């Protein structure tokens, strides 16, 4: 298996909404915080660094956006460019790169007339 450091960042995290500019470093910080929440099965974790402060919340839901799916998270952040919110999910490929179990695929129900 490839390690997360050798996996392109777009395969690790999929941003659904961001009210602030999302740099690669900030995306990496959010990715690591979300992984920690999954490993501990926790609800909230603080994030802090040179240019960011805030918290990441595990929404404890799996989302599917087209063919990309995974566990959902929301971050409330203060950055050098202002405050904002980021909603994102960790991709199945990203979870596999970290050797974490991917959430099960959603079951499709038959459509009834």
Short mmCIF file of N, CA and C in Angstrom, two decimals:
data_model
loop_
_atom_site.label_atom_id
_atom_site.label_comp_id
_atom_site.label_asym_id
_atom_site.label_seq_id
_atom_site.Cartn_x
_atom_site.Cartn_y
_atom_site.Cartn_z
N UNK A 1 0.83 -1.18 0.00
CA UNK A 1 0.00 0.00 0.00
C UNK A 1 0.87 1.24 0.00
N UNK A 2 0.38 2.28 -0.64
CA UNK A 2 1.10 3.55 -0.68
C UNK A 2 0.87 4.29 0.62
N UNK A 3 1.87 5.00 1.06
CA UNK A 3 1.70 5.82 2.26
C UNK A 3 1.02 7.12 1.87
N UNK A 4 0.44 7.80 2.87
CA UNK A 4 -0.26 9.05 2.60
C UNK A 4 0.68 10.09 2.01
N UNK A 5 1.96 10.05 2.39
CA UNK A 5 2.90 11.04 1.88
C UNK A 5 3.15 10.86 0.39
N UNK A 6 2.97 9.65 -0.14
CA UNK A 6 3.18 9.43 -1.56
C UNK A 6 1.87 9.48 -2.36
N UNK A 7 0.75 9.61 -1.67
CA UNK A 7 -0.55 9.69 -2.31
C UNK A 7 -0.86 11.15 -2.62
N UNK A 8 -1.29 11.47 -3.84
CA UNK A 8 -1.65 12.86 -4.16
C UNK A 8 -2.73 13.36 -3.20
N UNK A 9 -2.61 14.62 -2.77
CA UNK A 9 -3.52 15.16 -1.76
C UNK A 9 -4.97 15.13 -2.19
N UNK A 10 -5.26 15.25 -3.49
CA UNK A 10 -6.65 15.24 -3.92
C UNK A 10 -7.30 13.88 -3.72
N UNK A 11 -6.50 12.84 -3.49
CA UNK A 11 -7.08 11.52 -3.21
C UNK A 11 -7.34 11.31 -1.73
N UNK A 12 -6.86 12.22 -0.88
CA UNK A 12 -7.00 12.05 0.56
C UNK A 12 -8.23 12.76 1.13
N UNK A 13 -8.52 13.93 0.60
CA UNK A 13 -9.57 14.77 1.17
C UNK A 13 -10.36 15.38 0.03
N UNK A 14 -11.67 15.45 0.19
CA UNK A 14 -12.53 16.07 -0.80
C UNK A 14 -13.31 17.17 -0.08
N UNK A 15 -13.11 18.40 -0.51
CA UNK A 15 -13.74 19.55 0.14
C UNK A 15 -15.12 19.77 -0.47
N UNK A 16 -16.12 19.83 0.39
CA UNK A 16 -17.48 20.06 -0.06
C UNK A 16 -17.83 21.54 -0.03
N UNK A 17 -17.28 22.27 0.95
CA UNK A 17 -17.54 23.70 1.10
C UNK A 17 -16.39 24.32 1.87
N UNK A 18 -15.94 25.47 1.42
CA UNK A 18 -14.91 26.20 2.15
C UNK A 18 -15.19 27.68 2.00
N UNK A 19 -15.33 28.38 3.13
CA UNK A 19 -15.56 29.82 3.10
C UNK A 19 -14.25 30.59 3.22
N UNK A 20 -13.13 29.86 3.30
CA UNK A 20 -11.81 30.49 3.35
C UNK A 20 -10.92 29.80 2.31
N UNK A 21 -9.87 30.50 1.84
CA UNK A 21 -8.93 29.84 0.92
C UNK A 21 -8.27 28.65 1.60
N UNK A 22 -8.22 27.53 0.91
CA UNK A 22 -7.69 26.30 1.48
C UNK A 22 -6.35 25.99 0.83
N UNK A 23 -5.27 26.19 1.58
CA UNK A 23 -3.93 25.91 1.09
C UNK A 23 -3.64 24.42 1.25
N UNK A 24 -2.63 23.91 0.54
CA UNK A 24 -2.25 22.50 0.74
C UNK A 24 -1.87 22.19 2.20
N UNK A 25 -1.21 23.12 2.86
CA UNK A 25 -0.83 22.90 4.27
C UNK A 25 -2.06 22.81 5.16
N UNK A 26 -3.02 23.68 4.93
CA UNK A 26 -4.25 23.65 5.73
C UNK A 26 -5.04 22.38 5.45
N UNK A 27 -5.12 21.97 4.19
CA UNK A 27 -5.80 20.72 3.85
C UNK A 27 -5.12 19.54 4.55
N UNK A 28 -3.80 19.53 4.59
CA UNK A 28 -3.06 18.48 5.29
C UNK A 28 -3.35 18.47 6.78
N UNK A 29 -3.45 19.65 7.38
CA UNK A 29 -3.78 19.76 8.81
C UNK A 29 -5.17 19.20 9.08
N UNK A 30 -6.13 19.54 8.23
CA UNK A 30 -7.49 19.03 8.40
C UNK A 30 -7.53 17.52 8.21
N UNK A 31 -6.78 17.03 7.24
CA UNK A 31 -6.71 15.59 6.99
C UNK A 31 -6.19 14.85 8.22
N UNK A 32 -5.10 15.34 8.79
CA UNK A 32 -4.52 14.68 9.97
C UNK A 32 -5.46 14.73 11.17
N UNK A 33 -6.14 15.88 11.38
CA UNK A 33 -7.09 15.99 12.49
C UNK A 33 -8.25 15.01 12.31
N UNK A 34 -8.76 14.90 11.08
CA UNK A 34 -9.86 13.97 10.82
C UNK A 34 -9.43 12.52 11.02
N UNK A 35 -8.22 12.18 10.59
CA UNK A 35 -7.72 10.82 10.82
C UNK A 35 -7.63 10.51 12.30
N UNK A 36 -7.16 11.48 13.07
CA UNK A 36 -7.06 11.27 14.52
C UNK A 36 -8.45 11.05 15.13
N UNK A 37 -9.44 11.81 14.68
CA UNK A 37 -10.80 11.60 15.17
C UNK A 37 -11.31 10.21 14.84
N UNK A 38 -11.03 9.74 13.64
CA UNK A 38 -11.46 8.38 13.26
C UNK A 38 -10.76 7.32 14.10
N UNK A 39 -9.46 7.48 14.28
CA UNK A 39 -8.70 6.47 15.06
C UNK A 39 -9.21 6.37 16.49
N UNK A 40 -9.58 7.51 17.07
CA UNK A 40 -10.05 7.54 18.47
C UNK A 40 -11.56 7.41 18.57
N UNK A 41 -12.27 7.42 17.42
CA UNK A 41 -13.73 7.42 17.41
C UNK A 41 -14.26 8.56 18.27
N UNK A 42 -13.64 9.74 18.11
CA UNK A 42 -13.98 10.91 18.91
C UNK A 42 -14.85 11.86 18.09
N UNK A 43 -15.43 12.84 18.79
CA UNK A 43 -16.33 13.79 18.15
C UNK A 43 -15.70 15.10 17.74
N UNK A 44 -14.74 15.60 18.54
CA UNK A 44 -14.15 16.92 18.29
C UNK A 44 -12.68 16.89 18.65
N UNK A 45 -11.87 17.61 17.87
CA UNK A 45 -10.46 17.78 18.21
C UNK A 45 -10.03 19.20 17.86
N UNK A 46 -9.21 19.81 18.70
CA UNK A 46 -8.70 21.14 18.35
C UNK A 46 -7.60 21.04 17.30
N UNK A 47 -7.45 22.10 16.51
CA UNK A 47 -6.33 22.22 15.59
C UNK A 47 -5.66 23.56 15.86
N UNK A 48 -4.35 23.56 15.82
CA UNK A 48 -3.61 24.79 16.05
C UNK A 48 -2.28 24.69 15.33
N UNK A 49 -1.83 25.80 14.86
CA UNK A 49 -0.56 25.86 14.17
C UNK A 49 -0.11 27.30 14.06
N UNK A 50 0.89 27.53 13.24
CA UNK A 50 1.40 28.88 13.08
C UNK A 50 0.35 29.82 12.49
N UNK A 51 -0.45 29.31 11.57
CA UNK A 51 -1.38 30.17 10.84
C UNK A 51 -2.85 29.78 10.98
N UNK A 52 -3.14 28.81 11.85
CA UNK A 52 -4.52 28.35 11.99
C UNK A 52 -4.82 27.97 13.43
N UNK A 53 -6.07 28.19 13.82
CA UNK A 53 -6.55 27.77 15.13
C UNK A 53 -8.04 27.48 14.99
N UNK A 54 -8.50 26.43 15.64
CA UNK A 54 -9.91 26.10 15.57
C UNK A 54 -10.18 24.69 16.02
N UNK A 55 -11.22 24.08 15.42
CA UNK A 55 -11.57 22.72 15.80
C UNK A 55 -12.17 21.99 14.60
N UNK A 56 -12.02 20.67 14.64
CA UNK A 56 -12.60 19.80 13.62
C UNK A 56 -13.61 18.91 14.32
N UNK A 57 -14.79 18.79 13.72
CA UNK A 57 -15.88 17.99 14.28
C UNK A 57 -16.14 16.80 13.36
N UNK A 58 -16.20 15.61 13.96
CA UNK A 58 -16.57 14.40 13.23
C UNK A 58 -18.09 14.38 13.16
N UNK A 59 -18.64 14.49 11.96
CA UNK A 59 -20.09 14.50 11.81
C UNK A 59 -20.70 13.11 11.95
N UNK A 60 -19.85 12.10 12.00
CA UNK A 60 -20.27 10.71 12.18
C UNK A 60 -21.32 10.29 11.15
N UNK A 61 -21.07 10.76 9.91
CA UNK A 61 -21.91 10.40 8.77
C UNK A 61 -20.97 10.05 7.63
N UNK A 62 -21.42 9.19 6.76
CA UNK A 62 -20.70 8.91 5.52
C UNK A 62 -21.44 9.60 4.40
N UNK A 63 -20.69 10.30 3.56
CA UNK A 63 -21.28 11.01 2.44
C UNK A 63 -20.78 10.43 1.13
N UNK A 64 -21.59 10.57 0.12
CA UNK A 64 -21.23 10.12 -1.22
C UNK A 64 -21.47 11.27 -2.17
N UNK A 65 -20.42 11.69 -2.87
CA UNK A 65 -20.49 12.76 -3.84
C UNK A 65 -20.03 12.20 -5.17
N UNK A 66 -20.98 11.84 -6.00
CA UNK A 66 -20.63 11.15 -7.25
C UNK A 66 -20.01 9.80 -6.92
N UNK A 67 -18.76 9.61 -7.32
CA UNK A 67 -18.08 8.35 -7.04
C UNK A 67 -17.12 8.46 -5.86
N UNK A 68 -17.08 9.62 -5.20
CA UNK A 68 -16.19 9.84 -4.06
C UNK A 68 -17.02 9.75 -2.79
N UNK A 69 -16.59 8.91 -1.86
CA UNK A 69 -17.33 8.76 -0.63
C UNK A 69 -16.42 8.57 0.56
N UNK A 70 -16.96 8.85 1.74
CA UNK A 70 -16.20 8.65 2.96
C UNK A 70 -16.82 9.38 4.13
N UNK A 71 -16.17 9.31 5.30
CA UNK A 71 -16.68 9.97 6.50
C UNK A 71 -16.60 11.49 6.39
N UNK A 72 -17.60 12.19 6.94
CA UNK A 72 -17.72 13.64 6.81
C UNK A 72 -17.25 14.37 8.07
N UNK A 73 -16.69 15.57 7.85
CA UNK A 73 -16.16 16.40 8.93
C UNK A 73 -16.48 17.86 8.65
N UNK A 74 -16.44 18.67 9.72
CA UNK A 74 -16.62 20.11 9.58
C UNK A 74 -15.58 20.80 10.47
N UNK A 75 -14.95 21.82 9.93
CA UNK A 75 -13.95 22.58 10.69
C UNK A 75 -14.38 24.02 10.80
N UNK A 76 -14.22 24.58 12.00
CA UNK A 76 -14.42 26.00 12.23
C UNK A 76 -13.04 26.55 12.56
N UNK A 77 -12.56 27.49 11.73
CA UNK A 77 -11.17 27.90 11.80
C UNK A 77 -11.00 29.41 11.84
N UNK A 78 -9.91 29.83 12.47
CA UNK A 78 -9.41 31.20 12.42
C UNK A 78 -8.06 31.11 11.73
N UNK A 79 -7.89 31.84 10.62
CA UNK A 79 -6.63 31.83 9.90
C UNK A 79 -6.13 33.26 9.73
N UNK A 80 -4.96 33.39 9.11
CA UNK A 80 -4.42 34.73 8.86
C UNK A 80 -5.29 35.49 7.86
N UNK A 81 -6.12 34.77 7.12
CA UNK A 81 -7.02 35.40 6.14
C UNK A 81 -8.44 35.57 6.66
N UNK A 82 -8.66 35.29 7.93
CA UNK A 82 -9.98 35.45 8.52
C UNK A 82 -10.55 34.14 9.03
N UNK A 83 -11.78 34.22 9.52
CA UNK A 83 -12.42 33.02 10.05
C UNK A 83 -13.30 32.39 8.98
N UNK A 84 -13.53 31.09 9.15
CA UNK A 84 -14.36 30.41 8.17
C UNK A 84 -14.68 28.99 8.56
N UNK A 85 -15.40 28.35 7.67
CA UNK A 85 -15.85 26.98 7.88
C UNK A 85 -15.46 26.14 6.68
N UNK A 86 -15.09 24.90 6.94
CA UNK A 86 -14.75 23.95 5.87
C UNK A 86 -15.50 22.66 6.15
N UNK A 87 -16.24 22.18 5.16
CA UNK A 87 -16.88 20.86 5.25
C UNK A 87 -16.18 19.97 4.25
N UNK A 88 -15.81 18.79 4.71
CA UNK A 88 -15.03 17.90 3.85
C UNK A 88 -15.26 16.46 4.23
N UNK A 89 -14.80 15.58 3.35
CA UNK A 89 -14.83 14.16 3.67
C UNK A 89 -13.47 13.56 3.36
N UNK A 90 -13.17 12.48 4.05
CA UNK A 90 -11.96 11.72 3.77
C UNK A 90 -12.34 10.66 2.75
N UNK A 91 -11.54 10.54 1.72
CA UNK A 91 -11.85 9.58 0.67
C UNK A 91 -11.50 8.16 1.09
N UNK A 92 -12.13 7.21 0.44
CA UNK A 92 -11.82 5.80 0.69
C UNK A 92 -10.36 5.51 0.38
N UNK A 93 -9.84 6.10 -0.71
CA UNK A 93 -8.43 5.91 -1.06
C UNK A 93 -7.52 6.46 0.03
N UNK A 94 -7.89 7.60 0.59
CA UNK A 94 -7.11 8.17 1.68
C UNK A 94 -7.10 7.30 2.92
N UNK A 95 -8.25 6.71 3.22
CA UNK A 95 -8.34 5.81 4.37
C UNK A 95 -7.51 4.55 4.14
N UNK A 96 -7.57 4.03 2.92
CA UNK A 96 -6.76 2.85 2.59
C UNK A 96 -5.26 3.16 2.69
N UNK A 97 -4.85 4.35 2.26
CA UNK A 97 -3.45 4.74 2.34
C UNK A 97 -2.98 4.79 3.79
N UNK A 98 -3.88 5.11 4.69
CA UNK A 98 -3.56 5.16 6.13
C UNK A 98 -3.83 3.82 6.81
N UNK A 99 -4.24 2.83 6.04
CA UNK A 99 -4.55 1.50 6.53
C UNK A 99 -5.67 1.52 7.57
N UNK A 100 -6.65 2.40 7.33
CA UNK A 100 -7.85 2.45 8.15
C UNK A 100 -8.98 1.82 7.35
N UNK A 101 -9.90 1.16 7.99
CA UNK A 101 -11.00 0.55 7.23
C UNK A 101 -11.89 1.63 6.64
N UNK A 102 -12.22 1.47 5.38
CA UNK A 102 -13.14 2.40 4.71
C UNK A 102 -14.55 2.09 5.18
N UNK A 103 -15.40 3.11 5.25
CA UNK A 103 -16.79 2.84 5.63
C UNK A 103 -17.44 1.96 4.57
N UNK A 104 -18.42 1.19 4.97
CA UNK A 104 -19.08 0.33 3.98
C UNK A 104 -19.78 1.15 2.92
N UNK A 105 -19.85 0.61 1.72
CA UNK A 105 -20.57 1.28 0.63
C UNK A 105 -22.04 1.28 0.97
N UNK A 106 -22.73 2.39 0.64
CA UNK A 106 -24.16 2.42 0.94
C UNK A 106 -24.90 1.38 0.10
N UNK A 107 -25.89 0.77 0.73
CA UNK A 107 -26.69 -0.23 0.02
C UNK A 107 -27.72 0.50 -0.84
N UNK A 108 -27.88 0.00 -2.02
CA UNK A 108 -28.88 0.58 -2.91
C UNK A 108 -30.18 -0.16 -2.73
N UNK A 109 -31.23 0.60 -2.56
CA UNK A 109 -32.56 0.02 -2.45
C UNK A 109 -33.20 0.00 -3.84
N UNK A 110 -33.92 -1.04 -4.15
CA UNK A 110 -34.58 -1.07 -5.45
C UNK A 110 -35.64 0.01 -5.53
N UNK A 111 -35.76 0.61 -6.71
CA UNK A 111 -36.79 1.61 -6.92
C UNK A 111 -38.11 0.92 -7.21
N UNK A 112 -39.14 1.35 -6.54
CA UNK A 112 -40.46 0.76 -6.71
C UNK A 112 -41.35 1.74 -7.45
N UNK A 113 -42.17 1.22 -8.33
CA UNK A 113 -43.12 2.07 -9.07
C UNK A 113 -44.35 2.33 -8.25
#
